[in-house]
CSV table of C-alpha atoms in Angstrom, one decimal:
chain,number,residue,atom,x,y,z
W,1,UNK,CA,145.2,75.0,128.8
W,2,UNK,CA,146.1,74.9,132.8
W,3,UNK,CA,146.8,78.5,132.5
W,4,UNK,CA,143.7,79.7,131.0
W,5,UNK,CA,141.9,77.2,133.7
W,6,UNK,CA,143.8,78.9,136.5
W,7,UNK,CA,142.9,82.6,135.0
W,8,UNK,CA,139.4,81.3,135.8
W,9,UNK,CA,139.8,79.8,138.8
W,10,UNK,CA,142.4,81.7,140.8
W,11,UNK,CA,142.3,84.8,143.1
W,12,UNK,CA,141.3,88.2,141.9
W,13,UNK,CA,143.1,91.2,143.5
W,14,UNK,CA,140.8,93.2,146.1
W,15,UNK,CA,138.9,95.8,144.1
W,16,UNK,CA,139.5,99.0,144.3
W,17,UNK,CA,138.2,102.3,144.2
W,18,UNK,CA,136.3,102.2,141.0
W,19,UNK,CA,137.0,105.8,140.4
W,20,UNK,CA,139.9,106.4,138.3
W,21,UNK,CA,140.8,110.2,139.7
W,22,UNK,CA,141.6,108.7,143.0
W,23,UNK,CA,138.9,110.8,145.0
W,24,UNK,CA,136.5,108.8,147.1
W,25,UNK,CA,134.0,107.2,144.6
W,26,UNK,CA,131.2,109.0,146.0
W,27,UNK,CA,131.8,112.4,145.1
W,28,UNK,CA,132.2,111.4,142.2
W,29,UNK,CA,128.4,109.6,142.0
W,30,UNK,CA,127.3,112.9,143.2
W,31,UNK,CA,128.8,114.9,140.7
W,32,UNK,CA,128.0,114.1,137.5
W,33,UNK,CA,125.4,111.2,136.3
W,34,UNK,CA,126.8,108.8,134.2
W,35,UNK,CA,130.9,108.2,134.6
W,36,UNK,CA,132.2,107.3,131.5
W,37,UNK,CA,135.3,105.4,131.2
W,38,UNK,CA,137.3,106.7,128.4
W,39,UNK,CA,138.5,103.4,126.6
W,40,UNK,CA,139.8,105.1,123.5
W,41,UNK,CA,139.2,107.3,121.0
W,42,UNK,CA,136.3,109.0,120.0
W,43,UNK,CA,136.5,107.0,116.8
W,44,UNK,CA,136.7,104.0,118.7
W,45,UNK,CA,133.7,104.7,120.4
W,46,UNK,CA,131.8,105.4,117.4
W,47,UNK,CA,133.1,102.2,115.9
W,48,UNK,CA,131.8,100.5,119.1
W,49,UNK,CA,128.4,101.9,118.2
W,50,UNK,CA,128.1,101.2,114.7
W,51,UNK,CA,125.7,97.9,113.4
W,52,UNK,CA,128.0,97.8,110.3
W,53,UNK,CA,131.1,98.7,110.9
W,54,UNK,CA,133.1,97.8,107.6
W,55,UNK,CA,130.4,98.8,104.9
W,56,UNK,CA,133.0,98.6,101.8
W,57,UNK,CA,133.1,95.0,102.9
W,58,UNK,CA,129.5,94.8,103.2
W,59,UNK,CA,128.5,96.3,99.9
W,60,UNK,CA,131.4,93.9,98.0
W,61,UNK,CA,130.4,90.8,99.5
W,62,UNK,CA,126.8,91.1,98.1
W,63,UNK,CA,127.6,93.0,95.0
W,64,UNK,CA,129.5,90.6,93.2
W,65,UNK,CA,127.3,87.3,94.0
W,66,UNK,CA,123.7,89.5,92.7
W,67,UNK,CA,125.2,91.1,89.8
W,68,UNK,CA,126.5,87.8,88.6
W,69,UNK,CA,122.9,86.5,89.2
W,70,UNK,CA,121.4,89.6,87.7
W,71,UNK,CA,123.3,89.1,84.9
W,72,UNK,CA,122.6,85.5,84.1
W,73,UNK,CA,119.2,86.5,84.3
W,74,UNK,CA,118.4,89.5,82.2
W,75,UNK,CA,121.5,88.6,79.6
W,76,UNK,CA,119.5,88.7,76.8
W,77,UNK,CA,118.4,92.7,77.7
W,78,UNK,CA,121.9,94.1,77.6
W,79,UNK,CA,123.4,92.1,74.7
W,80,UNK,CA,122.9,89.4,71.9
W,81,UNK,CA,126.3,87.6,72.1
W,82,UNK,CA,126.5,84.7,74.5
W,83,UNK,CA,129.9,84.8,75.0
W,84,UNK,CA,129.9,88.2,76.5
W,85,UNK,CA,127.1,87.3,78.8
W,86,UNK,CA,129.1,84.1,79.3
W,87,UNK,CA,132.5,85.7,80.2
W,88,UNK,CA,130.5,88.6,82.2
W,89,UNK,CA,129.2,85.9,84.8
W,90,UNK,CA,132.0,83.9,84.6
W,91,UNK,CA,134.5,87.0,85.8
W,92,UNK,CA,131.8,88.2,88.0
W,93,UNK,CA,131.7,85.0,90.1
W,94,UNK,CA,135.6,84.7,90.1
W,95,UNK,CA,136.3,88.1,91.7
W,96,UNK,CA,133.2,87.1,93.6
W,97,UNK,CA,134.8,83.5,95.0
W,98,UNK,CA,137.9,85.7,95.6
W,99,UNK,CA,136.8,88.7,97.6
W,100,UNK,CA,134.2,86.8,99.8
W,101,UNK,CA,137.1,83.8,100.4
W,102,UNK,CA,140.1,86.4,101.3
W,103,UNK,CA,138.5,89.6,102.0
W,104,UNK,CA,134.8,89.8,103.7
W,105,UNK,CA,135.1,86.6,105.2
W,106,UNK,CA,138.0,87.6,108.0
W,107,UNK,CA,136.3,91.2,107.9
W,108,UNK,CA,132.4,90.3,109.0
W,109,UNK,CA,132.6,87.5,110.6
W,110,UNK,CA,136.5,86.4,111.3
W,111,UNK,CA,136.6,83.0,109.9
W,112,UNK,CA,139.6,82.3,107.2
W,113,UNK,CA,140.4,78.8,105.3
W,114,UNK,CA,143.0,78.4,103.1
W,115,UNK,CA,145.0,75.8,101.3
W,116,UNK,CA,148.9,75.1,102.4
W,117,UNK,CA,151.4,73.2,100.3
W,118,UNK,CA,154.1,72.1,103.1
W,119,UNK,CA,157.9,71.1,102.0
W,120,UNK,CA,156.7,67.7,100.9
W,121,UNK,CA,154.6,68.9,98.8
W,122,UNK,CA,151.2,67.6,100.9
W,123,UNK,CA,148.7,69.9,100.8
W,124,UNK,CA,146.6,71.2,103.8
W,125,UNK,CA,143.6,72.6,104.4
W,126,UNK,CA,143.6,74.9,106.8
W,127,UNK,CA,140.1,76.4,109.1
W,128,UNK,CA,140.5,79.6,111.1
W,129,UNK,CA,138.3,81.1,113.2
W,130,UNK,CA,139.1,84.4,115.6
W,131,UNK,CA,138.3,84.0,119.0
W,132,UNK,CA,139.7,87.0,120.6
W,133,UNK,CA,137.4,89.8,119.3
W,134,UNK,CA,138.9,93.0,118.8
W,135,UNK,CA,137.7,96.8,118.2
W,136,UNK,CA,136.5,96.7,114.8
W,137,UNK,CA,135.0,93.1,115.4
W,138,UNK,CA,132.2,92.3,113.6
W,139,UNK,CA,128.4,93.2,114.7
W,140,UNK,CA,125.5,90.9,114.5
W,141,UNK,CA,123.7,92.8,111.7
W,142,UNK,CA,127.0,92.1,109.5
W,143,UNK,CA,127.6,88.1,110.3
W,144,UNK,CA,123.9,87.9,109.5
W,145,UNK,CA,124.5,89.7,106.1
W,146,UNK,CA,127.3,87.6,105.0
W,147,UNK,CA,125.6,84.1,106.2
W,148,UNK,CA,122.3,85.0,104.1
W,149,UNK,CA,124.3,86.0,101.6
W,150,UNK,CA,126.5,82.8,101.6
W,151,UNK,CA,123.9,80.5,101.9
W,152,UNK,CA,121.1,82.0,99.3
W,153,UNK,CA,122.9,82.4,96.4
W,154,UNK,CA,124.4,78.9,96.1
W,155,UNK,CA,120.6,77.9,96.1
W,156,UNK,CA,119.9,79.8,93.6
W,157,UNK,CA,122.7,78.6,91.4
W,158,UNK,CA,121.0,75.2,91.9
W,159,UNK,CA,117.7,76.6,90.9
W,160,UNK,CA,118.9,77.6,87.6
W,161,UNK,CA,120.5,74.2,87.2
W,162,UNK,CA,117.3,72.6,87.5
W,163,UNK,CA,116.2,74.8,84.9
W,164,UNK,CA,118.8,74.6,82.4
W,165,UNK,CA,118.5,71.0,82.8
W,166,UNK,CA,114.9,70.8,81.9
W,167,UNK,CA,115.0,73.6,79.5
W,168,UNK,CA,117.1,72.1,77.5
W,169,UNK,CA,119.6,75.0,77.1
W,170,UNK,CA,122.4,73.3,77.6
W,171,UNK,CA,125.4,76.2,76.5
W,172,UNK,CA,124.6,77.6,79.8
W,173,UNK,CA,125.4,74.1,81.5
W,174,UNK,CA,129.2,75.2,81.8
W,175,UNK,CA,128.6,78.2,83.2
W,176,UNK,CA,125.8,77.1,86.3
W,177,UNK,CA,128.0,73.9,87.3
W,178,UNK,CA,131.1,77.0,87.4
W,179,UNK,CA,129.0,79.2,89.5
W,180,UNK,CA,127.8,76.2,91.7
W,181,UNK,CA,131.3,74.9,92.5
W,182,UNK,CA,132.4,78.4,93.5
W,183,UNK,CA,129.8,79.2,95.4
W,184,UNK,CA,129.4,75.5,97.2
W,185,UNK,CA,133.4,76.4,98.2
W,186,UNK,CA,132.7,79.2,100.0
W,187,UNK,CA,129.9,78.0,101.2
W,188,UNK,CA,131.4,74.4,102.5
W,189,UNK,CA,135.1,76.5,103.9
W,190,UNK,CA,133.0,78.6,105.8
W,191,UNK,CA,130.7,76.5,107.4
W,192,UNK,CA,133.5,74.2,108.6
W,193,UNK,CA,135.6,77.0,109.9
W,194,UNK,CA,132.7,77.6,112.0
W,195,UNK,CA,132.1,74.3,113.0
W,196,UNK,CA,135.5,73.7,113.8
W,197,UNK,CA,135.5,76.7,115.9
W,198,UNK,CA,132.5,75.5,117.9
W,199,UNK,CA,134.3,72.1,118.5
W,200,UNK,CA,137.2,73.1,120.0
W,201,UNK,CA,135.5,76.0,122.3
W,202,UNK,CA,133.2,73.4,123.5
W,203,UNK,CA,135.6,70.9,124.2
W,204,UNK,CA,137.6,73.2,126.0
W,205,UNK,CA,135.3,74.7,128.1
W,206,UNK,CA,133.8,71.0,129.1
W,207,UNK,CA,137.2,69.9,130.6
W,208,UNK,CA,137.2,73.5,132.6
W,209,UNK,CA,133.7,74.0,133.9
W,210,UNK,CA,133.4,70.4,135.5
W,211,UNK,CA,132.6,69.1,138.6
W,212,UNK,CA,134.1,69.9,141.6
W,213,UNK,CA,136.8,72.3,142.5
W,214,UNK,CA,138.9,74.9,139.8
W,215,UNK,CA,141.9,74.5,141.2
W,216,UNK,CA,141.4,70.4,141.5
W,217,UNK,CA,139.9,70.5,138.3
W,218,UNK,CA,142.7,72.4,136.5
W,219,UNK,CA,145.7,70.0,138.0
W,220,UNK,CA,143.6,67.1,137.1
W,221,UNK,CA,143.2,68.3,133.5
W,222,UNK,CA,147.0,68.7,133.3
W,223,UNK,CA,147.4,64.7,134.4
W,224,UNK,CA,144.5,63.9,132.3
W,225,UNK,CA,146.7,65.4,129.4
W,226,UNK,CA,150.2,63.6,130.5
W,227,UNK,CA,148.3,60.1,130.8
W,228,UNK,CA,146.8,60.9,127.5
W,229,UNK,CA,149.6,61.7,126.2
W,230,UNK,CA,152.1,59.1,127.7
W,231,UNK,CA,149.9,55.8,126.3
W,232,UNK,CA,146.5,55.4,125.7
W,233,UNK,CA,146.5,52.1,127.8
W,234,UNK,CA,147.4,52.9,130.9
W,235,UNK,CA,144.9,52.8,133.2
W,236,UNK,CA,144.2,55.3,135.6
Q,1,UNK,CA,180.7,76.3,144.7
Q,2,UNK,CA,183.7,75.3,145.8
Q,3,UNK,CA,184.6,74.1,142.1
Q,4,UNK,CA,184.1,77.2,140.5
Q,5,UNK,CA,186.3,79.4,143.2
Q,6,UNK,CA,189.5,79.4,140.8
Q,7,UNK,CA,187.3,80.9,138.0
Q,8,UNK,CA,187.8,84.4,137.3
Q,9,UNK,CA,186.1,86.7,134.6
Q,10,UNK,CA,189.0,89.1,133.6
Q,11,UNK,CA,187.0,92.7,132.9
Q,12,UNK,CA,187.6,93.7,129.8
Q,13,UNK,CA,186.0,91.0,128.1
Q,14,UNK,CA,183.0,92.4,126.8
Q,15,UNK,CA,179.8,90.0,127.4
Q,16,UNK,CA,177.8,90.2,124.9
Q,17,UNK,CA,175.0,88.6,122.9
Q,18,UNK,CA,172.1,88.6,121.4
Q,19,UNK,CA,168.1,87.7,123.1
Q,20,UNK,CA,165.9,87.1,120.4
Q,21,UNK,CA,162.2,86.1,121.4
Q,22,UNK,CA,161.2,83.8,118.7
Q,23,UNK,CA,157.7,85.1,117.6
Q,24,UNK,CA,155.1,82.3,117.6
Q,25,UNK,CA,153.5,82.0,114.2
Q,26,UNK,CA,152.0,85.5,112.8
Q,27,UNK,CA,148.4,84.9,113.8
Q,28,UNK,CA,146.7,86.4,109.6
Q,29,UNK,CA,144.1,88.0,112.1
Q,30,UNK,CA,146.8,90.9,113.1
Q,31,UNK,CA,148.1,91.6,109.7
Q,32,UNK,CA,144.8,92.8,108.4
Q,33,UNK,CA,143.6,96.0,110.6
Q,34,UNK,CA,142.1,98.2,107.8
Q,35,UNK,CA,140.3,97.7,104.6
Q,36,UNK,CA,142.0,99.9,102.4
Q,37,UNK,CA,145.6,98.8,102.7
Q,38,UNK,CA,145.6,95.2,103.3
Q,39,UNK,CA,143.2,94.5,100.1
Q,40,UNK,CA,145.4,96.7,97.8
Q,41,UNK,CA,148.3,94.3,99.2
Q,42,UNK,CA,146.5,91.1,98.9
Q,43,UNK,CA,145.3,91.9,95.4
Q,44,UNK,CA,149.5,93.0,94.4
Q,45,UNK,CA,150.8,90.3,96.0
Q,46,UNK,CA,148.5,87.9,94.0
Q,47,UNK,CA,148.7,89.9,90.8
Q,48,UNK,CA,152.5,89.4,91.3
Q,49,UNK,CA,152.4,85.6,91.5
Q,50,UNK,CA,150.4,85.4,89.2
Q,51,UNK,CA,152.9,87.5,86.8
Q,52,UNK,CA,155.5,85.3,88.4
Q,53,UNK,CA,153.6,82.1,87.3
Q,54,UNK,CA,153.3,83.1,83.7
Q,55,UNK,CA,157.2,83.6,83.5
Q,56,UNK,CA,158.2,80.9,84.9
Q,57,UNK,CA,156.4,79.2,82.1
Q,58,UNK,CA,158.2,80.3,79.7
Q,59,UNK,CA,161.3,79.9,81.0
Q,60,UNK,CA,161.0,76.6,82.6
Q,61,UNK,CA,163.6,75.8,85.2
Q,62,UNK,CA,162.8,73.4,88.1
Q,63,UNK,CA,161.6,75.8,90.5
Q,64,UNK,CA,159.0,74.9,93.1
Q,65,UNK,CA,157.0,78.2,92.9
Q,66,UNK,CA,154.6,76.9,90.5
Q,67,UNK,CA,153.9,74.1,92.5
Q,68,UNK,CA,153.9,75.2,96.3
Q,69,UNK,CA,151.7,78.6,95.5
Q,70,UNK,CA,149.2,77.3,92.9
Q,71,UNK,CA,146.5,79.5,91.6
Q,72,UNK,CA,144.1,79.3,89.2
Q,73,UNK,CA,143.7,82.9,88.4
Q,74,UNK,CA,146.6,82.4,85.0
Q,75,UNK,CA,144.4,79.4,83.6
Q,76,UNK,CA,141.3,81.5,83.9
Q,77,UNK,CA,142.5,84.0,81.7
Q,78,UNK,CA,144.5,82.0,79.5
Q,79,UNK,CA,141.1,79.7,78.9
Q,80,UNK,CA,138.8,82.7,78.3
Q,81,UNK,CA,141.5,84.4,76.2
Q,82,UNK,CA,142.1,80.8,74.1
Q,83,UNK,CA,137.9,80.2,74.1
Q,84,UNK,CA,137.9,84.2,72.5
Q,85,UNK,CA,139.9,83.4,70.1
Q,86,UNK,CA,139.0,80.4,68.9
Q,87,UNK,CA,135.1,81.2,68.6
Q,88,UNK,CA,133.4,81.7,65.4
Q,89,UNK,CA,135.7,79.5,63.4
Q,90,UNK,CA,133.4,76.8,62.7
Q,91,UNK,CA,131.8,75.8,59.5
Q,92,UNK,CA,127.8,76.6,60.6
Q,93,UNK,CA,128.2,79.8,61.5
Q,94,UNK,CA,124.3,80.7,62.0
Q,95,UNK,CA,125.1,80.6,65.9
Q,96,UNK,CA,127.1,83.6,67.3
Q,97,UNK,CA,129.5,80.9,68.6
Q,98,UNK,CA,127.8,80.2,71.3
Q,99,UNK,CA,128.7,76.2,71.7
Q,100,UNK,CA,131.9,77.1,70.2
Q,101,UNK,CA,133.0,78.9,73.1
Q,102,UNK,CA,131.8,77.0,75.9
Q,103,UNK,CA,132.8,73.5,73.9
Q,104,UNK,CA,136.6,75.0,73.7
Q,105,UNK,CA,136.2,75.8,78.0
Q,106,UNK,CA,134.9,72.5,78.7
Q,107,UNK,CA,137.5,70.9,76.8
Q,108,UNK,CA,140.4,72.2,78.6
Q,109,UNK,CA,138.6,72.1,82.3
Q,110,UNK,CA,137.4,69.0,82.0
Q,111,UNK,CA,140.6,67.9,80.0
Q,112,UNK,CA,142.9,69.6,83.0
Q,113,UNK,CA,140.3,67.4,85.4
Q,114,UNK,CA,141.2,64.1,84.0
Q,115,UNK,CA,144.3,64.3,83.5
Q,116,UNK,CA,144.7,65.0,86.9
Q,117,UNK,CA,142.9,62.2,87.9
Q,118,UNK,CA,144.7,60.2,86.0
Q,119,UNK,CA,148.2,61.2,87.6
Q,120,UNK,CA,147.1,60.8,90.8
Q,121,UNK,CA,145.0,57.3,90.5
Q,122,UNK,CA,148.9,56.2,89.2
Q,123,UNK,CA,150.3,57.3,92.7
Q,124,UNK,CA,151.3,60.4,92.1
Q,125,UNK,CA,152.0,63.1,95.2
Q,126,UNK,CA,151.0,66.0,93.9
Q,127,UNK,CA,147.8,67.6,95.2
Q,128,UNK,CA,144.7,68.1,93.0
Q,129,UNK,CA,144.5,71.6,92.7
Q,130,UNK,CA,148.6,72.5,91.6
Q,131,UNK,CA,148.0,69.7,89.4
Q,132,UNK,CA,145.3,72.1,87.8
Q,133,UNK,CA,147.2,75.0,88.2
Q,134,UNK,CA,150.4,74.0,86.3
Q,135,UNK,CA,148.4,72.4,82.8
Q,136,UNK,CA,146.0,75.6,83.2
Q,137,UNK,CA,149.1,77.5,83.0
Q,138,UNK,CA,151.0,75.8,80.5
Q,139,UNK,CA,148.6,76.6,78.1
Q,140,UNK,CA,150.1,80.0,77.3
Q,141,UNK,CA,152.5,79.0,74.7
Q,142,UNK,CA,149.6,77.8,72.8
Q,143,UNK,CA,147.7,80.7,73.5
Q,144,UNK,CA,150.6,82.2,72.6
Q,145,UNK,CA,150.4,80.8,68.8
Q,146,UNK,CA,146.6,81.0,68.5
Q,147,UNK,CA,147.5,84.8,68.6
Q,148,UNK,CA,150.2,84.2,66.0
Q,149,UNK,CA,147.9,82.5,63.8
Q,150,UNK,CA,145.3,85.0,63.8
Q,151,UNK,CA,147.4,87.4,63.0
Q,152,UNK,CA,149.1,85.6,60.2
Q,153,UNK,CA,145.1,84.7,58.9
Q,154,UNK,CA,144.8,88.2,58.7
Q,155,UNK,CA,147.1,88.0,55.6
Q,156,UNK,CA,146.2,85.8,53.9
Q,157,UNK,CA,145.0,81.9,54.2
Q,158,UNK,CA,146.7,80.4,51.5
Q,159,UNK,CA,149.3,77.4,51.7
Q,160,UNK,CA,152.5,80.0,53.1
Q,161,UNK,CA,150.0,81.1,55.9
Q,162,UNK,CA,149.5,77.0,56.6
Q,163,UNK,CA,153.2,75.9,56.6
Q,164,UNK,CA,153.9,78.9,58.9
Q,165,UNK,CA,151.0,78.1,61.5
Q,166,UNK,CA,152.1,74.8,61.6
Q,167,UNK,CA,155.9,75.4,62.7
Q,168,UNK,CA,154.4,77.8,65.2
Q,169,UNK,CA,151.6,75.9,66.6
Q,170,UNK,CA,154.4,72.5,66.6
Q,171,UNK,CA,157.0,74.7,68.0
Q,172,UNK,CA,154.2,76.0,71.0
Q,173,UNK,CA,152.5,72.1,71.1
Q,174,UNK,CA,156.1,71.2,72.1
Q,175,UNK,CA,156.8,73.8,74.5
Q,176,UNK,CA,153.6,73.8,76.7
Q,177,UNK,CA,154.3,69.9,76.8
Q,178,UNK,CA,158.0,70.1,77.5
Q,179,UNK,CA,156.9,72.9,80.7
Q,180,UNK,CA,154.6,71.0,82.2
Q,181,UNK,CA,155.7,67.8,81.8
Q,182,UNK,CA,159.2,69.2,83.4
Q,183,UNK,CA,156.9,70.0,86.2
Q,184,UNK,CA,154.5,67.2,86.5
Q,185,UNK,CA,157.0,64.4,85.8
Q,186,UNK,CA,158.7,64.9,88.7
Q,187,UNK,CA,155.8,63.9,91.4
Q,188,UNK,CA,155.2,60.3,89.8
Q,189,UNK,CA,157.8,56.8,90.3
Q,190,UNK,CA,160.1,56.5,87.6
Q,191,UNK,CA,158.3,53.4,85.4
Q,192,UNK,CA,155.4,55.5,85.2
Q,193,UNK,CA,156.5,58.9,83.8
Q,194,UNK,CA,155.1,57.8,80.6
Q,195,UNK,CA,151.9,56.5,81.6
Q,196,UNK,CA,151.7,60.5,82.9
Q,197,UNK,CA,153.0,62.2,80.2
Q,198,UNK,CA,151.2,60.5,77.1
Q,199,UNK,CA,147.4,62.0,78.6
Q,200,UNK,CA,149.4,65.4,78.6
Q,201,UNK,CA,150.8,65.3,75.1
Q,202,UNK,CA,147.3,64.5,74.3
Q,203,UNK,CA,145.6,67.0,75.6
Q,204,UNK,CA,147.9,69.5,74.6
Q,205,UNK,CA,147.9,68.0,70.9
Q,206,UNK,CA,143.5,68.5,71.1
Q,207,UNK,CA,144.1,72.1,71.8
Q,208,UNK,CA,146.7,72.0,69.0
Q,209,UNK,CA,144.5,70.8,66.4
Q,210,UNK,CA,141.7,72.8,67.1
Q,211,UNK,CA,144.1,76.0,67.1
Q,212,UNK,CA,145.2,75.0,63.8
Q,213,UNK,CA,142.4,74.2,61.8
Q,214,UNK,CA,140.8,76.9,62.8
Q,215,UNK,CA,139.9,79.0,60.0
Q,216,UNK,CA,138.0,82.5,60.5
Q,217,UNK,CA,134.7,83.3,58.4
């Protein structure tokens, strides 16, 4: 934590030329129009320009959650038998809870949570959220796309609760409570990896960006941290 | 250093050693660059546990894979595969099994649920979920006989076919309670390992039952 607060704080190099063939940066100004700085590939660069840039992920998030609602909905269209219908959803929403939970999740919008068992056999639940964001990071179109998607369809799931409930058709019970538990998980691990990301940047930055000077700031942060650490009591 | 003047390195011993950085923990971000790959990987390496699961069910040893990687993928199947099976058996049968079915999956999840509950509200350390995972899992033998059973229905349903599904579904009954009791035993204080097996043999002698008197139309 001192390090990333002196990163902030400290002393830059001088700039230099800004041209990266070593001539005089005006002739280069004069020469062409717009310099572009070649970071990478050209891939890279239309990756960079893309709104979605993992649309396998995209499709697969939303596909499994709608078909299984689609389903539940217009059963009766493709087939008499209940337990087909029953099963249908019932596989949909499991490959659903498993691709948005390990697959689109760390894809469009870099959050991760996961359960860990450790030696004596406690078990851990464990938030992740990326901070450092890389090439093929996720756009704003795609987080969008998977929030709406996360947060509808649980809704709807308690909709046709409601209705089962008051309709009286209770051999669908199993199957809405299923869907509503699956999609409430998601729903709930996501939210609090996102939470719990926001906490942590926000406490962070607080203890850099205070009053007074960086460099007196940072060394005071480190003592902040041994008193904290050494005894809660003692008073400073 | 006037102590270390006498010291002297003779040359041909060969200094050497090894520097190993110790990696700090794999951060999952980097492991997971592309789409294509890493999904096929994650979707082998849990089809594989789940494989692994399944065996060591039927050969239970004392082996903490069950327990530290719990799924619930193998009870999903084995549910759906048991609720198949066992629908359409019933005496009224205007319905196309409809309650059959979901009465057979709500009697094993809800089942799995309380027996769980009940472990744990007696003290016991193992989590919720691998609790789950290892009952959901040691319904296979029993799944295992419902097949047999069909089968043997298919022949005939006199009183041969009977005494035959009964040694298999006894023989299964004991097995998926000897597995998971091996596994779930173990987590509770000694004067209580009855108080924790007795819901299991229960609820494995409910699914029993309702394998056995099942009788096709």
């Amino acid at each position: 934590r001192g390090g990333r607060g002196g990163m902030l704080g400290g002393r830059r190099g001088p700039p230099g030329p800004c041209s990266l063939t070593g001539s005089p940066p005006q002739a280069l100004v004069d020469d062409t129009e717009d310099v572009s700085l070649d970071f990478g590939s050209e891939e890279e660069l239309a990756l960079r320009k893309a709104r979605i840039r993992h649309p396998l992920a995209t499709f697969f998030h939303l596909f499994f959650r709608v078909s299984a609602i689609v389903t539940y909905l217009f059963c009766d269209w493709f087939s008499n038998s209940f337990v087909a219908c029953f099963v249908t959803v019932l596989l949909l929403l499991s490959f659903d809870f498993w691709s948005v939970k390990n697959v689109t999740g760390r894809l469009l919008v870099g959050l991760r949570w996961w359960n860990q068992i450790d030696e004596d056999g406690k078990s851990h639940w464990v938030f992740e959220a990326k901070r450092v964001p890389t090439i093929a990071a996720s756009t704003e179109a795609e987080a969008r796309i998977f929030w709406l998607g996360l947060i509808i369809c649980p809704v709807i799931w308690t909709l046709f609760l409601f209705s089962t409930l008051f309709s009286l058709k209770l051999k669908w019970l199993a199957l809405v409570i299923a869907g509503i538990s699956l999609q409430a998980a998601n729903l709930y691990g996501y939210i609090h990896c996102k939470l719990g990301g926001q906490k942590t940047i926000s406490r962070v930055t607080s203890r850099l960006f205070g009053t007074g000077d960086v460099p007196q700031r940072q060394s005071r942060s480190i003592s902040e941290d041994k008193t904290e650490e050494h005894g809660k009591t003692v008073p400073r | 250093f006037p102590g270390l003047a006498d010291v002297s390195i003779s040359q041909d011993i060969p200094v050497e050693g090894e520097i190993t950085v110790p990696v700090g923990s794999h951060s999952p971000d980097e492991d997971y660059s592309t789409l294509d790959e890493p999904v096929r990987d994650t979707i082998m390496r849990d089809l594989k546990a789940v494989g692994k699961k399944f065996v060591h069910v039927m050969y239970p040893r004392k082996s903490s894979a069950l327990l530290r990687d719990w799924d619930l993928w193998g009870p999903l199947v084995l549910c759906v595969s048991l609720a198949l099976m066992l629908q359409g058996g019933s005496a009224d049968s205007k319905d196309d099994g409809g309650p059959q079915f979901a009465e057979v999956f709500v009697i094993i999840w809800f089942g799995a649920v309380v027996i769980t509950l009940n472990s744990k509200l007696l003290g016991g350390t193992i989590s919720f979920f691998q609790s789950l995972c290892v009952l959901g899992y040691c319904v296979l033998p029993l799944t295992v006989a419902m097949l047999v059973c069909r089968l043997v229905l298919l022949a005939g349903a006199g009183t041969v076919s009977f005494i035959v599904r009964l040694i298999v579904v006894v023989a299964m009954f004991g097995w998926s309670t000897l597995a998971s009791t091996a596994f779930l035993a173990d987590s509770q204080p000694p004067n209580r390992k009855a108080l924790v097996v007795y819901p299991i043999f229960l609820f494995y002698f409910v699914i029993s039952w309702m394998i056995l008197t099942f009788t096709p139309q």
